[in-house]
Amino acid sequence: EKASRAERVSQHMSYQLTEQMEEWETDMDRALLLLPILGCVFKKTYYDPTLRRNVSIFRKPQDVVVHYWATSIETTPRITDRFVLYPHQIEERIRSKAAWIDIRSSLGSTVSALEEGQAEHSPQDPDAPHLFLEQHRYLDLDDDGVREPYIVTVHFATQKVVRIVPRFLMDGIRFGDDAEVESIQAFQHFTKFDFIPSPDGGFYGWGFGLMMGPLNRVINTTINQLIDAGTAANMQSGFMGRGVSMGVNHEGGVIELEMGKFTPVDFPGDDIRKSIM
C-alpha cells in the first residue's frame, strides 16, 4: 500500500511539473544555462492564487537579496525577492483572493520606475511595470513574544504594504510540555543552486563570469594599449626649420603627401635632415 501510494504521488508530481506548471521546464533550462556564468541561481516554487496552481520560476541572484554572510537559505531570517508586476497583474491580485490591499488610487500618483532614479519627465506609461519587494521574514504580530514566519509584500515607489500572509501551518508549530510554542517550521519557497561555493564563506556562489572578469579586463587593457601604441606611431609629428619651404605651400599649411609622388622642397642648406625632427 505504501509503494502504491508513493507511485501515485510520483505520477501526480510528474504531471504537475510537465503539464500543469507550464514555466517549470523553460525556467529550469534557463537556470541551468546561467548557473556556470552567474555562479548562483534560485528557483521560487509557490502556490499562485491568481493562476490557482503551483508555479516554479527562475530568479536571478541580484533579485534574491540575502545577507552575504548567511550560512544557508533555510536558516537566514530574511529573504527579499525583487519582482515587477504590470498594472493588469496588480488588478488581478487585488480582485482575486490573494489577500492584496487595494492600492490602485496610490498607483496613479506615482511613477512606476523599476529602479530609484529611473523616473522620466515624460507622461507616465499606463502599462509600465511596478517594482515590488516580497520579504520572507519573522514578525511578532500577535505580541506573544514569539516571532512567526510571514511574507510581507511592499510596493517600492509608494512604500505601502500590500500583503501580509503567514508562512506556516498549524502542523508546523511545536509546543512544549507547558503548552508554550517552542518552534515554528516555516515554508521554504526558494531553492538555491551553487556552481562553486564561495571561497570566503559568503552566501552567493561563484561562477565563470566572476572568475574570468579580471582576466577579461587584463586582455581588454592589453588590446587597447596595443591599438593606442599603433595609432600613436602612425600619427607622427615634429619640428621643422623656418628655412624649409615645401613646394607651392609657402604659408606653412598642412602638407598632404601621396604615395609614389615626391614633393619639391626649397631648402638652401646642406642637409635637410638637420632642419626636420
PDB file of C-alpha atoms in Angstrom:
ATOM      1  CA  GLU A   1       0.000   0.000   0.000  1.00  0.00           C
ATOM      2  CA  LYS A   2       2.853   2.403   0.795  1.00  0.00           C
ATOM      3  CA  ALA A   3       4.546   1.593  -2.506  1.00  0.00           C
ATOM      4  CA  SER A   4       1.291   2.180  -4.403  1.00  0.00           C
ATOM      5  CA  ARG A   5       0.767   5.475  -2.604  1.00  0.00           C
ATOM      6  CA  ALA A   6       4.331   6.581  -3.405  1.00  0.00           C
ATOM      7  CA  GLU A   7       3.777   5.708  -7.047  1.00  0.00           C
ATOM      8  CA  ARG A   8       0.595   7.787  -7.185  1.00  0.00           C
ATOM      9  CA  VAL A   9       2.347  10.744  -5.563  1.00  0.00           C
ATOM     10  CA  SER A  10       5.222  10.387  -8.026  1.00  0.00           C
ATOM     11  CA  GLN A  11       2.892  10.322 -11.022  1.00  0.00           C
ATOM     12  CA  HIS A  12       0.939  13.331  -9.769  1.00  0.00           C
ATOM     13  CA  MET A  13       4.084  15.398  -9.142  1.00  0.00           C
ATOM     14  CA  SER A  14       5.418  14.470 -12.587  1.00  0.00           C
ATOM     15  CA  TYR A  15       2.113  15.617 -14.062  1.00  0.00           C
ATOM     16  CA  GLN A  16       2.356  18.897 -12.158  1.00  0.00           C
ATOM     17  CA  LEU A  17       5.893  19.605 -13.374  1.00  0.00           C
ATOM     18  CA  THR A  18       5.475  18.593 -17.018  1.00  0.00           C
ATOM     19  CA  GLU A  19       1.860  19.571 -17.685  1.00  0.00           C
ATOM     20  CA  GLN A  20       0.371  21.871 -15.064  1.00  0.00           C
ATOM     21  CA  MET A  21       3.399  24.084 -14.296  1.00  0.00           C
ATOM     22  CA  GLU A  22       3.996  25.423 -17.801  1.00  0.00           C
ATOM     23  CA  GLU A  23       7.031  27.502 -16.837  1.00  0.00           C
ATOM     24  CA  TRP A  24       8.921  24.787 -14.942  1.00  0.00           C
ATOM     25  CA  GLU A  25      10.882  23.225 -17.816  1.00  0.00           C
ATOM     26  CA  THR A  26      11.712  26.524 -19.546  1.00  0.00           C
ATOM     27  CA  ASP A  27      12.818  28.271 -16.370  1.00  0.00           C
ATOM     28  CA  MET A  28      14.808  25.226 -15.263  1.00  0.00           C
ATOM     29  CA  ASP A  29      16.688  25.284 -18.578  1.00  0.00           C
ATOM     30  CA  ARG A  30      17.440  28.991 -18.072  1.00  0.00           C
ATOM     31  CA  ALA A  31      18.663  28.354 -14.533  1.00  0.00           C
ATOM     32  CA  LEU A  32      20.998  25.539 -15.579  1.00  0.00           C
ATOM     33  CA  LEU A  33      22.345  27.564 -18.523  1.00  0.00           C
ATOM     34  CA  LEU A  34      23.133  30.639 -16.420  1.00  0.00           C
ATOM     35  CA  LEU A  35      24.391  28.741 -13.370  1.00  0.00           C
ATOM     36  CA  PRO A  36      28.019  28.335 -14.616  1.00  0.00           C
ATOM     37  CA  ILE A  37      28.116  32.036 -15.570  1.00  0.00           C
ATOM     38  CA  LEU A  38      26.437  33.630 -12.561  1.00  0.00           C
ATOM     39  CA  GLY A  39      27.590  31.023 -10.041  1.00  0.00           C
ATOM     40  CA  CYS A  40      24.299  31.077  -8.129  1.00  0.00           C
ATOM     41  CA  VAL A  41      20.649  30.910  -9.227  1.00  0.00           C
ATOM     42  CA  PHE A  42      17.326  30.323  -7.500  1.00  0.00           C
ATOM     43  CA  LYS A  43      14.026  28.635  -8.242  1.00  0.00           C
ATOM     44  CA  LYS A  44      10.976  30.028  -6.457  1.00  0.00           C
ATOM     45  CA  THR A  45       8.183  27.489  -6.022  1.00  0.00           C
ATOM     46  CA  TYR A  46       4.846  28.515  -4.520  1.00  0.00           C
ATOM     47  CA  TYR A  47       1.084  28.439  -4.992  1.00  0.00           C
ATOM     48  CA  ASP A  48      -0.150  31.326  -7.156  1.00  0.00           C
ATOM     49  CA  PRO A  49      -3.700  32.301  -6.128  1.00  0.00           C
ATOM     50  CA  THR A  50      -4.301  34.163  -9.401  1.00  0.00           C
ATOM     51  CA  LEU A  51      -3.369  31.163 -11.558  1.00  0.00           C
ATOM     52  CA  ARG A  52      -4.765  28.761  -8.930  1.00  0.00           C
ATOM     53  CA  ARG A  53      -1.881  26.361  -9.338  1.00  0.00           C
ATOM     54  CA  ASN A  54       1.691  25.826  -8.233  1.00  0.00           C
ATOM     55  CA  VAL A  55       4.401  27.706 -10.097  1.00  0.00           C
ATOM     56  CA  SER A  56       8.192  27.383 -10.176  1.00  0.00           C
ATOM     57  CA  ILE A  57      10.005  30.384 -11.647  1.00  0.00           C
ATOM     58  CA  PHE A  58      13.652  31.249 -12.224  1.00  0.00           C
ATOM     59  CA  ARG A  59      15.130  34.000 -10.066  1.00  0.00           C
ATOM     60  CA  LYS A  60      18.455  35.742 -10.670  1.00  0.00           C
ATOM     61  CA  PRO A  61      20.844  36.212  -7.738  1.00  0.00           C
ATOM     62  CA  GLN A  62      20.608  40.018  -7.952  1.00  0.00           C
ATOM     63  CA  ASP A  63      16.845  39.761  -7.367  1.00  0.00           C
ATOM     64  CA  VAL A  64      17.016  37.452  -4.331  1.00  0.00           C
ATOM     65  CA  VAL A  65      18.613  39.581  -1.606  1.00  0.00           C
ATOM     66  CA  VAL A  66      20.081  37.683   1.346  1.00  0.00           C
ATOM     67  CA  HIS A  67      22.667  38.748   3.919  1.00  0.00           C
ATOM     68  CA  TYR A  68      26.055  37.942   2.387  1.00  0.00           C
ATOM     69  CA  TRP A  69      27.326  36.038   5.429  1.00  0.00           C
ATOM     70  CA  ALA A  70      24.173  33.928   5.868  1.00  0.00           C
ATOM     71  CA  THR A  71      25.078  30.272   6.287  1.00  0.00           C
ATOM     72  CA  SER A  72      22.108  28.795   4.410  1.00  0.00           C
ATOM     73  CA  ILE A  73      18.819  29.809   2.863  1.00  0.00           C
ATOM     74  CA  GLU A  74      16.952  27.622   5.363  1.00  0.00           C
ATOM     75  CA  THR A  75      18.249  29.458   8.440  1.00  0.00           C
ATOM     76  CA  THR A  76      18.519  33.064   7.257  1.00  0.00           C
ATOM     77  CA  PRO A  77      15.907  35.301   8.966  1.00  0.00           C
ATOM     78  CA  ARG A  78      15.258  37.470   5.897  1.00  0.00           C
ATOM     79  CA  ILE A  79      14.953  36.799   2.180  1.00  0.00           C
ATOM     80  CA  THR A  80      13.829  39.651  -0.086  1.00  0.00           C
ATOM     81  CA  ASP A  81      12.587  38.921  -3.597  1.00  0.00           C
ATOM     82  CA  ARG A  82      12.539  41.810  -6.086  1.00  0.00           C
ATOM     83  CA  PHE A  83       9.956  41.405  -8.857  1.00  0.00           C
ATOM     84  CA  VAL A  84       7.848  43.552 -11.166  1.00  0.00           C
ATOM     85  CA  LEU A  85       4.146  43.418 -11.984  1.00  0.00           C
ATOM     86  CA  TYR A  86       2.217  45.123 -14.759  1.00  0.00           C
ATOM     87  CA  PRO A  87      -0.903  47.116 -13.861  1.00  0.00           C
ATOM     88  CA  HIS A  88      -3.251  44.395 -15.108  1.00  0.00           C
ATOM     89  CA  GLN A  89      -1.422  41.841 -12.944  1.00  0.00           C
ATOM     90  CA  ILE A  90      -1.806  44.112  -9.920  1.00  0.00           C
ATOM     91  CA  GLU A  91      -5.509  44.398 -10.732  1.00  0.00           C
ATOM     92  CA  GLU A  92      -5.829  40.622 -10.882  1.00  0.00           C
ATOM     93  CA  ARG A  93      -4.209  40.196  -7.470  1.00  0.00           C
ATOM     94  CA  ILE A  94      -6.466  42.820  -5.914  1.00  0.00           C
ATOM     95  CA  ARG A  95      -9.606  41.248  -7.372  1.00  0.00           C
ATOM     96  CA  SER A  96      -8.601  37.658  -6.630  1.00  0.00           C
ATOM     97  CA  LYS A  97      -8.383  36.085  -3.216  1.00  0.00           C
ATOM     98  CA  ALA A  98      -4.677  36.827  -2.936  1.00  0.00           C
ATOM     99  CA  ALA A  99      -5.061  38.985   0.196  1.00  0.00           C
ATOM    100  CA  TRP A 100      -3.822  42.111  -1.606  1.00  0.00           C
ATOM    101  CA  ILE A 101      -4.723  45.578  -0.336  1.00  0.00           C
ATOM    102  CA  ASP A 102      -6.280  47.887  -2.929  1.00  0.00           C
ATOM    103  CA  ILE A 103      -3.540  50.411  -3.832  1.00  0.00           C
ATOM    104  CA  ARG A 104      -4.921  51.476  -7.209  1.00  0.00           C
ATOM    105  CA  SER A 105      -5.556  55.037  -6.017  1.00  0.00           C
ATOM    106  CA  SER A 106      -1.894  55.369  -4.996  1.00  0.00           C
ATOM    107  CA  LEU A 107      -0.508  53.992  -8.225  1.00  0.00           C
ATOM    108  CA  GLY A 108      -1.895  56.873 -10.275  1.00  0.00           C
ATOM    109  CA  SER A 109       0.177  59.459  -8.404  1.00  0.00           C
ATOM    110  CA  THR A 110       3.471  57.596  -8.593  1.00  0.00           C
ATOM    111  CA  VAL A 111       5.915  56.943 -11.368  1.00  0.00           C
ATOM    112  CA  SER A 112       6.343  53.235 -11.958  1.00  0.00           C
ATOM    113  CA  ALA A 113      10.130  53.138 -12.217  1.00  0.00           C
ATOM    114  CA  LEU A 114      11.936  49.839 -11.934  1.00  0.00           C
ATOM    115  CA  GLU A 115      14.813  51.437 -10.100  1.00  0.00           C
ATOM    116  CA  GLU A 116      15.118  54.547  -7.991  1.00  0.00           C
ATOM    117  CA  GLY A 117      16.191  57.445 -10.188  1.00  0.00           C
ATOM    118  CA  GLN A 118      14.907  55.982 -13.476  1.00  0.00           C
ATOM    119  CA  ALA A 119      11.758  58.076 -13.499  1.00  0.00           C
ATOM    120  CA  GLU A 120      11.479  60.265 -16.599  1.00  0.00           C
ATOM    121  CA  HIS A 121       9.714  63.582 -17.081  1.00  0.00           C
ATOM    122  CA  SER A 122       7.632  62.178 -19.934  1.00  0.00           C
ATOM    123  CA  PRO A 123       3.978  61.292 -19.265  1.00  0.00           C
ATOM    124  CA  GLN A 124       3.615  58.070 -17.296  1.00  0.00           C
ATOM    125  CA  ASP A 125       3.138  54.932 -19.322  1.00  0.00           C
ATOM    126  CA  PRO A 126      -0.098  53.300 -18.083  1.00  0.00           C
ATOM    127  CA  ASP A 127       1.378  49.870 -18.854  1.00  0.00           C
ATOM    128  CA  ALA A 128       4.736  50.440 -17.134  1.00  0.00           C
ATOM    129  CA  PRO A 129       5.664  47.717 -14.623  1.00  0.00           C
ATOM    130  CA  HIS A 130       5.877  48.390 -10.888  1.00  0.00           C
ATOM    131  CA  LEU A 131       8.627  47.148  -8.616  1.00  0.00           C
ATOM    132  CA  PHE A 132       7.619  45.136  -5.538  1.00  0.00           C
ATOM    133  CA  LEU A 133       9.667  43.758  -2.658  1.00  0.00           C
ATOM    134  CA  GLU A 134       8.480  40.473  -1.172  1.00  0.00           C
ATOM    135  CA  GLN A 135      10.271  39.768   2.093  1.00  0.00           C
ATOM    136  CA  HIS A 136      10.175  36.373   3.769  1.00  0.00           C
ATOM    137  CA  ARG A 137      10.854  37.251   7.398  1.00  0.00           C
ATOM    138  CA  TYR A 138       9.830  36.781  11.032  1.00  0.00           C
ATOM    139  CA  LEU A 139       7.372  39.107  12.800  1.00  0.00           C
ATOM    140  CA  ASP A 140       5.598  39.042  16.167  1.00  0.00           C
ATOM    141  CA  LEU A 141       2.197  40.337  15.066  1.00  0.00           C
ATOM    142  CA  ASP A 142       0.211  38.788  17.947  1.00  0.00           C
ATOM    143  CA  ASP A 143       2.506  40.118  20.721  1.00  0.00           C
ATOM    144  CA  ASP A 144       3.047  36.694  22.287  1.00  0.00           C
ATOM    145  CA  GLY A 145       6.825  37.082  22.422  1.00  0.00           C
ATOM    146  CA  VAL A 146       7.427  34.650  19.546  1.00  0.00           C
ATOM    147  CA  ARG A 147       8.234  35.853  16.051  1.00  0.00           C
ATOM    148  CA  GLU A 148       6.336  33.860  13.448  1.00  0.00           C
ATOM    149  CA  PRO A 149       7.352  33.477   9.781  1.00  0.00           C
ATOM    150  CA  TYR A 150       5.413  35.776   7.446  1.00  0.00           C
ATOM    151  CA  ILE A 151       5.610  37.042   3.878  1.00  0.00           C
ATOM    152  CA  VAL A 152       5.372  40.839   3.583  1.00  0.00           C
ATOM    153  CA  THR A 153       4.971  42.441   0.137  1.00  0.00           C
ATOM    154  CA  VAL A 154       5.709  46.158  -0.328  1.00  0.00           C
ATOM    155  CA  HIS A 155       5.146  48.443  -3.321  1.00  0.00           C
ATOM    156  CA  PHE A 156       8.555  50.058  -3.846  1.00  0.00           C
ATOM    157  CA  ALA A 157       7.514  53.504  -5.157  1.00  0.00           C
ATOM    158  CA  THR A 158       4.850  54.242  -2.526  1.00  0.00           C
ATOM    159  CA  GLN A 159       6.446  52.121   0.254  1.00  0.00           C
ATOM    160  CA  LYS A 160       2.977  50.730   1.035  1.00  0.00           C
ATOM    161  CA  VAL A 161       2.484  47.232   2.410  1.00  0.00           C
ATOM    162  CA  VAL A 162       0.109  45.439   0.054  1.00  0.00           C
ATOM    163  CA  ARG A 163       0.079  41.938   1.520  1.00  0.00           C
ATOM    164  CA  ILE A 164       0.964  40.030   4.691  1.00  0.00           C
ATOM    165  CA  VAL A 165       0.386  36.268   4.782  1.00  0.00           C
ATOM    166  CA  PRO A 166       1.670  33.568   7.163  1.00  0.00           C
ATOM    167  CA  ARG A 167       4.449  31.251   6.046  1.00  0.00           C
ATOM    168  CA  PHE A 168       3.487  28.341   8.284  1.00  0.00           C
ATOM    169  CA  LEU A 169       0.680  25.919   9.127  1.00  0.00           C
ATOM    170  CA  MET A 170      -0.604  24.687  12.461  1.00  0.00           C
ATOM    171  CA  ASP A 171       1.074  21.344  11.747  1.00  0.00           C
ATOM    172  CA  GLY A 172       4.430  23.141  11.734  1.00  0.00           C
ATOM    173  CA  ILE A 173       4.062  24.539  15.271  1.00  0.00           C
ATOM    174  CA  ARG A 174       5.771  22.561  18.024  1.00  0.00           C
ATOM    175  CA  PHE A 175       4.549  23.021  21.605  1.00  0.00           C
ATOM    176  CA  GLY A 176       6.416  22.252  24.803  1.00  0.00           C
ATOM    177  CA  ASP A 177       5.181  20.443  27.906  1.00  0.00           C
ATOM    178  CA  ASP A 178       3.744  23.700  29.271  1.00  0.00           C
ATOM    179  CA  ALA A 179       1.750  24.270  26.037  1.00  0.00           C
ATOM    180  CA  GLU A 180       4.024  27.147  25.022  1.00  0.00           C
ATOM    181  CA  VAL A 181       5.302  27.465  21.476  1.00  0.00           C
ATOM    182  CA  GLU A 182       8.823  26.084  21.117  1.00  0.00           C
ATOM    183  CA  SER A 183       9.394  26.497  17.398  1.00  0.00           C
ATOM    184  CA  ILE A 184       7.569  27.119  14.126  1.00  0.00           C
ATOM    185  CA  GLN A 185       8.527  25.411  10.890  1.00  0.00           C
ATOM    186  CA  ALA A 186       8.361  27.906   8.009  1.00  0.00           C
ATOM    187  CA  PHE A 187       7.610  27.207   4.366  1.00  0.00           C
ATOM    188  CA  GLN A 188      10.655  27.492   2.131  1.00  0.00           C
ATOM    189  CA  HIS A 189       9.792  28.888  -1.306  1.00  0.00           C
ATOM    190  CA  PHE A 190      13.346  29.227  -2.645  1.00  0.00           C
ATOM    191  CA  THR A 191      15.698  26.527  -3.888  1.00  0.00           C
ATOM    192  CA  LYS A 192      19.320  27.619  -4.199  1.00  0.00           C
ATOM    193  CA  PHE A 193      21.751  26.232  -6.790  1.00  0.00           C
ATOM    194  CA  ASP A 194      25.505  26.880  -6.440  1.00  0.00           C
ATOM    195  CA  PHE A 195      28.093  26.292  -9.150  1.00  0.00           C
ATOM    196  CA  ILE A 196      31.171  26.810  -6.929  1.00  0.00           C
ATOM    197  CA  PRO A 197      30.705  27.610  -3.225  1.00  0.00           C
ATOM    198  CA  SER A 198      32.128  30.999  -2.316  1.00  0.00           C
ATOM    199  CA  PRO A 199      35.730  30.539  -1.066  1.00  0.00           C
ATOM    200  CA  ASP A 200      35.291  33.307   1.524  1.00  0.00           C
ATOM    201  CA  GLY A 201      32.242  31.595   3.017  1.00  0.00           C
ATOM    202  CA  GLY A 202      29.718  34.046   1.538  1.00  0.00           C
ATOM    203  CA  PHE A 203      26.157  33.127   0.689  1.00  0.00           C
ATOM    204  CA  TYR A 204      26.336  33.549  -3.101  1.00  0.00           C
ATOM    205  CA  GLY A 205      28.305  31.040  -5.175  1.00  0.00           C
ATOM    206  CA  TRP A 206      30.961  31.835  -7.757  1.00  0.00           C
ATOM    207  CA  GLY A 207      30.750  31.273 -11.493  1.00  0.00           C
ATOM    208  CA  PHE A 208      32.958  31.671 -14.534  1.00  0.00           C
ATOM    209  CA  GLY A 209      31.642  35.208 -15.015  1.00  0.00           C
ATOM    210  CA  LEU A 210      33.160  36.316 -11.707  1.00  0.00           C
ATOM    211  CA  MET A 211      36.384  34.338 -12.031  1.00  0.00           C
ATOM    212  CA  MET A 212      37.081  35.441 -15.626  1.00  0.00           C
ATOM    213  CA  GLY A 213      36.216  39.075 -15.015  1.00  0.00           C
ATOM    214  CA  PRO A 214      39.772  40.180 -14.027  1.00  0.00           C
ATOM    215  CA  LEU A 215      41.262  38.148 -16.921  1.00  0.00           C
ATOM    216  CA  ASN A 216      38.902  39.836 -19.379  1.00  0.00           C
ATOM    217  CA  ARG A 217      39.885  43.254 -18.048  1.00  0.00           C
ATOM    218  CA  VAL A 218      43.596  42.430 -18.490  1.00  0.00           C
ATOM    219  CA  ILE A 219      43.013  41.269 -22.077  1.00  0.00           C
ATOM    220  CA  ASN A 220      40.913  44.344 -22.904  1.00  0.00           C
ATOM    221  CA  THR A 221      43.523  46.691 -21.418  1.00  0.00           C
ATOM    222  CA  THR A 222      46.359  44.986 -23.330  1.00  0.00           C
ATOM    223  CA  ILE A 223      44.496  45.157 -26.657  1.00  0.00           C
ATOM    224  CA  ASN A 224      43.599  48.812 -26.072  1.00  0.00           C
ATOM    225  CA  GLN A 225      47.228  49.677 -25.310  1.00  0.00           C
ATOM    226  CA  LEU A 226      48.435  47.903 -28.463  1.00  0.00           C
ATOM    227  CA  ILE A 227      45.908  49.786 -30.588  1.00  0.00           C
ATOM    228  CA  ASP A 228      46.817  53.096 -28.921  1.00  0.00           C
ATOM    229  CA  ALA A 229      50.541  52.450 -29.498  1.00  0.00           C
ATOM    230  CA  GLY A 230      49.921  51.725 -33.188  1.00  0.00           C
ATOM    231  CA  THR A 231      47.739  54.804 -33.558  1.00  0.00           C
ATOM    232  CA  ALA A 232      50.381  56.995 -31.901  1.00  0.00           C
ATOM    233  CA  ALA A 233      53.110  55.567 -34.160  1.00  0.00           C
ATOM    234  CA  ASN A 234      51.085  56.338 -37.291  1.00  0.00           C
ATOM    235  CA  MET A 235      50.333  59.923 -36.253  1.00  0.00           C
ATOM    236  CA  GLN A 236      53.880  61.310 -36.209  1.00  0.00           C
ATOM    237  CA  SER A 237      54.618  64.956 -35.549  1.00  0.00           C
ATOM    238  CA  GLY A 238      57.780  67.006 -35.029  1.00  0.00           C
ATOM    239  CA  PHE A 239      59.624  70.262 -35.701  1.00  0.00           C
ATOM    240  CA  MET A 240      60.665  71.914 -38.993  1.00  0.00           C
ATOM    241  CA  GLY A 241      63.076  74.781 -39.526  1.00  0.00           C
ATOM    242  CA  ARG A 242      61.754  78.067 -40.907  1.00  0.00           C
ATOM    243  CA  GLY A 243      64.117  77.914 -43.859  1.00  0.00           C
ATOM    244  CA  VAL A 244      62.380  74.897 -45.360  1.00  0.00           C
ATOM    245  CA  SER A 245      59.710  75.705 -47.977  1.00  0.00           C
ATOM    246  CA  MET A 246      57.527  72.751 -49.018  1.00  0.00           C
ATOM    247  CA  GLY A 247      56.817  73.300 -52.709  1.00  0.00           C
ATOM    248  CA  VAL A 248      53.882  75.589 -53.518  1.00  0.00           C
ATOM    249  CA  ASN A 249      52.695  75.720 -49.928  1.00  0.00           C
ATOM    250  CA  HIS A 250      54.667  78.751 -48.717  1.00  0.00           C
ATOM    251  CA  GLU A 251      52.287  79.659 -45.914  1.00  0.00           C
ATOM    252  CA  GLY A 252      53.183  76.771 -43.636  1.00  0.00           C
ATOM    253  CA  GLY A 253      49.907  74.901 -44.150  1.00  0.00           C
ATOM    254  CA  VAL A 254      49.291  71.161 -43.929  1.00  0.00           C
ATOM    255  CA  ILE A 255      51.266  69.190 -46.496  1.00  0.00           C
ATOM    256  CA  GLU A 256      49.349  66.247 -47.988  1.00  0.00           C
ATOM    257  CA  LEU A 257      51.666  63.540 -49.301  1.00  0.00           C
ATOM    258  CA  GLU A 258      50.691  60.993 -51.924  1.00  0.00           C
ATOM    259  CA  MET A 259      52.177  57.556 -52.389  1.00  0.00           C
ATOM    260  CA  GLY A 260      54.764  57.412 -55.237  1.00  0.00           C
ATOM    261  CA  LYS A 261      54.953  61.208 -55.570  1.00  0.00           C
ATOM    262  CA  PHE A 262      57.868  63.405 -54.475  1.00  0.00           C
ATOM    263  CA  THR A 263      57.131  66.913 -53.220  1.00  0.00           C
ATOM    264  CA  PRO A 264      59.671  69.625 -54.250  1.00  0.00           C
ATOM    265  CA  VAL A 265      61.365  71.370 -51.330  1.00  0.00           C
ATOM    266  CA  ASP A 266      63.100  74.773 -51.381  1.00  0.00           C
ATOM    267  CA  PHE A 267      65.989  74.385 -48.970  1.00  0.00           C
ATOM    268  CA  PRO A 268      69.293  76.312 -49.158  1.00  0.00           C
ATOM    269  CA  GLY A 269      71.102  74.197 -46.572  1.00  0.00           C
ATOM    270  CA  ASP A 270      73.464  71.303 -46.983  1.00  0.00           C
ATOM    271  CA  ASP A 271      71.320  68.600 -45.284  1.00  0.00           C
ATOM    272  CA  ILE A 272      67.510  68.764 -44.991  1.00  0.00           C
ATOM    273  CA  ARG A 273      67.636  66.237 -42.146  1.00  0.00           C
ATOM    274  CA  LYS A 274      69.228  68.904 -39.954  1.00  0.00           C
ATOM    275  CA  SER A 275      66.145  71.125 -40.227  1.00  0.00           C
ATOM    276  CA  ILE A 276      63.395  68.483 -39.613  1.00  0.00           C
ATOM    277  CA  MET A 277      62.999  66.410 -36.444  1.00  0.00           C
TER     278      MET A 277
END
